[in-house]
Short mmCIF file of the C-alpha atoms (twelve columns), coordinates in Angstrom:
data_MODEL
# 
_entry.id   MODEL 
# 
loop_
_atom_site.group_PDB 
_atom_site.id 
_atom_site.type_symbol 
_atom_site.label_atom_id 
_atom_site.label_alt_id 
_atom_site.label_comp_id 
_atom_site.label_asym_id 
_atom_site.label_seq_id 
_atom_site.Cartn_x 
_atom_site.Cartn_y 
_atom_site.Cartn_z 
_atom_site.pdbx_PDB_model_num 
ATOM 1  C CA . MET A 1  0.000   0.000   0.000  1 
ATOM 2  C CA . ASP A 2  2.945   2.335   0.606  1 
ATOM 3  C CA . ASN A 3  3.820   2.158   -3.095 1 
ATOM 4  C CA . LEU A 4  0.302   3.231   -4.068 1 
ATOM 5  C CA . ARG A 5  0.299   6.073   -1.553 1 
ATOM 6  C CA . HIS A 6  3.623   7.299   -2.908 1 
ATOM 7  C CA . PHE A 7  2.546   6.906   -6.562 1 
ATOM 8  C CA . TYR A 8  -0.671  8.893   -6.060 1 
ATOM 9  C CA . GLY A 9  0.840   11.344  -3.579 1 
ATOM 10 C CA . LEU A 10 -1.509  10.365  -0.760 1 
ATOM 11 C CA . LYS A 11 -0.660  11.317  2.806  1 
ATOM 12 C CA . LYS A 12 -2.518  8.414   4.429  1 
ATOM 13 C CA . ASP A 13 -4.022  5.051   3.575  1 
ATOM 14 C CA . PRO A 14 -7.334  5.660   1.726  1 
ATOM 15 C CA . PHE A 15 -8.788  2.345   2.945  1 
ATOM 16 C CA . PRO A 16 -7.746  1.842   6.581  1 
ATOM 17 C CA . GLN A 17 -8.792  -1.334  8.401  1 
ATOM 18 C CA . ASN A 18 -10.193 0.606   11.364 1 
ATOM 19 C CA . ILE A 19 -11.612 3.852   10.056 1 
ATOM 20 C CA . ALA A 20 -12.510 6.342   12.771 1 
ATOM 21 C CA . ILE A 21 -16.231 6.504   13.544 1 
ATOM 22 C CA . LYS A 22 -16.234 10.269  12.954 1 
ATOM 23 C CA . ASP A 23 -15.014 9.652   9.389  1 
ATOM 24 C CA . LEU A 24 -17.841 7.277   8.445  1 
ATOM 25 C CA . TYR A 25 -20.602 8.384   6.108  1 
ATOM 26 C CA . PRO A 26 -23.962 7.818   7.864  1 
ATOM 27 C CA . LEU A 27 -25.630 5.589   5.290  1 
ATOM 28 C CA . PRO A 28 -29.441 5.381   5.466  1 
ATOM 29 C CA . ALA A 29 -29.131 1.569   5.604  1 
ATOM 30 C CA . LEU A 30 -27.540 1.850   9.053  1 
ATOM 31 C CA . ALA A 31 -30.770 3.120   10.664 1 
ATOM 32 C CA . PRO A 32 -32.714 -0.169  10.338 1 
ATOM 33 C CA . LEU A 33 -29.628 -2.123  11.390 1 
ATOM 34 C CA . LYS A 34 -29.352 0.048   14.491 1 
ATOM 35 C CA . GLN A 35 -33.057 -0.386  15.304 1 
ATOM 36 C CA . ARG A 36 -32.920 -4.149  14.867 1 
ATOM 37 C CA . THR A 37 -29.750 -4.445  16.924 1 
ATOM 38 C CA . PHE A 38 -31.205 -2.435  19.810 1 
ATOM 39 C CA . PHE A 39 -34.442 -4.433  19.580 1 
ATOM 40 C CA . ALA A 40 -32.510 -7.703  19.822 1 
ATOM 41 C CA . ILE A 41 -30.589 -6.377  22.824 1 
ATOM 42 C CA . ALA A 42 -33.795 -5.215  24.541 1 
ATOM 43 C CA . GLN A 43 -35.378 -8.624  23.955 1 
ATOM 44 C CA . LYS A 44 -32.198 -10.395 25.094 1 
ATOM 45 C CA . ALA A 45 -32.375 -12.235 21.800 1 
ATOM 46 C CA . ILE A 46 -29.678 -13.796 19.682 1 
ATOM 47 C CA . SER A 47 -28.974 -11.836 16.530 1 
ATOM 48 C CA . VAL A 48 -26.722 -12.573 13.574 1 
ATOM 49 C CA . ILE A 49 -25.220 -10.135 11.100 1 
ATOM 50 C CA . THR A 50 -23.963 -11.776 7.940  1 
ATOM 51 C CA . GLY A 51 -22.245 -10.485 4.841  1 
ATOM 52 C CA . ASP A 52 -19.325 -10.930 2.526  1 
ATOM 53 C CA . VAL A 53 -15.790 -10.307 3.697  1 
ATOM 54 C CA . GLY A 54 -15.141 -6.566  3.737  1 
ATOM 55 C CA . SER A 55 -18.813 -5.595  3.533  1 
ATOM 56 C CA . GLY A 56 -18.670 -3.554  6.752  1 
ATOM 57 C CA . LYS A 57 -20.179 -5.818  9.403  1 
ATOM 58 C CA . SER A 58 -17.656 -4.954  12.115 1 
ATOM 59 C CA . THR A 59 -17.525 -1.292  11.117 1 
ATOM 60 C CA . SER A 60 -21.326 -1.076  11.255 1 
ATOM 61 C CA . LEU A 61 -21.339 -2.526  14.755 1 
ATOM 62 C CA . ARG A 62 -18.644 -0.095  15.874 1 
ATOM 63 C CA . TYR A 63 -20.770 2.755   14.440 1 
ATOM 64 C CA . ILE A 64 -23.899 1.526   16.232 1 
ATOM 65 C CA . SER A 65 -22.122 1.089   19.553 1 
ATOM 66 C CA . SER A 66 -20.622 4.582   19.514 1 
# 
């Protein structure tokens, strides 16, 4: 990745593994995920979030928990 940053003159990695929550774009699709997650917690239910590798499952949960 350092070669790409140097080639394009970037100061930082454009695709970090752990992007800061403040730098996330609040997608409309996160609202229902947040509601369903809080509902599952309130019901003390088991909930599963599935998706392809790199689709943002962990990042979405970090966003919701912040």
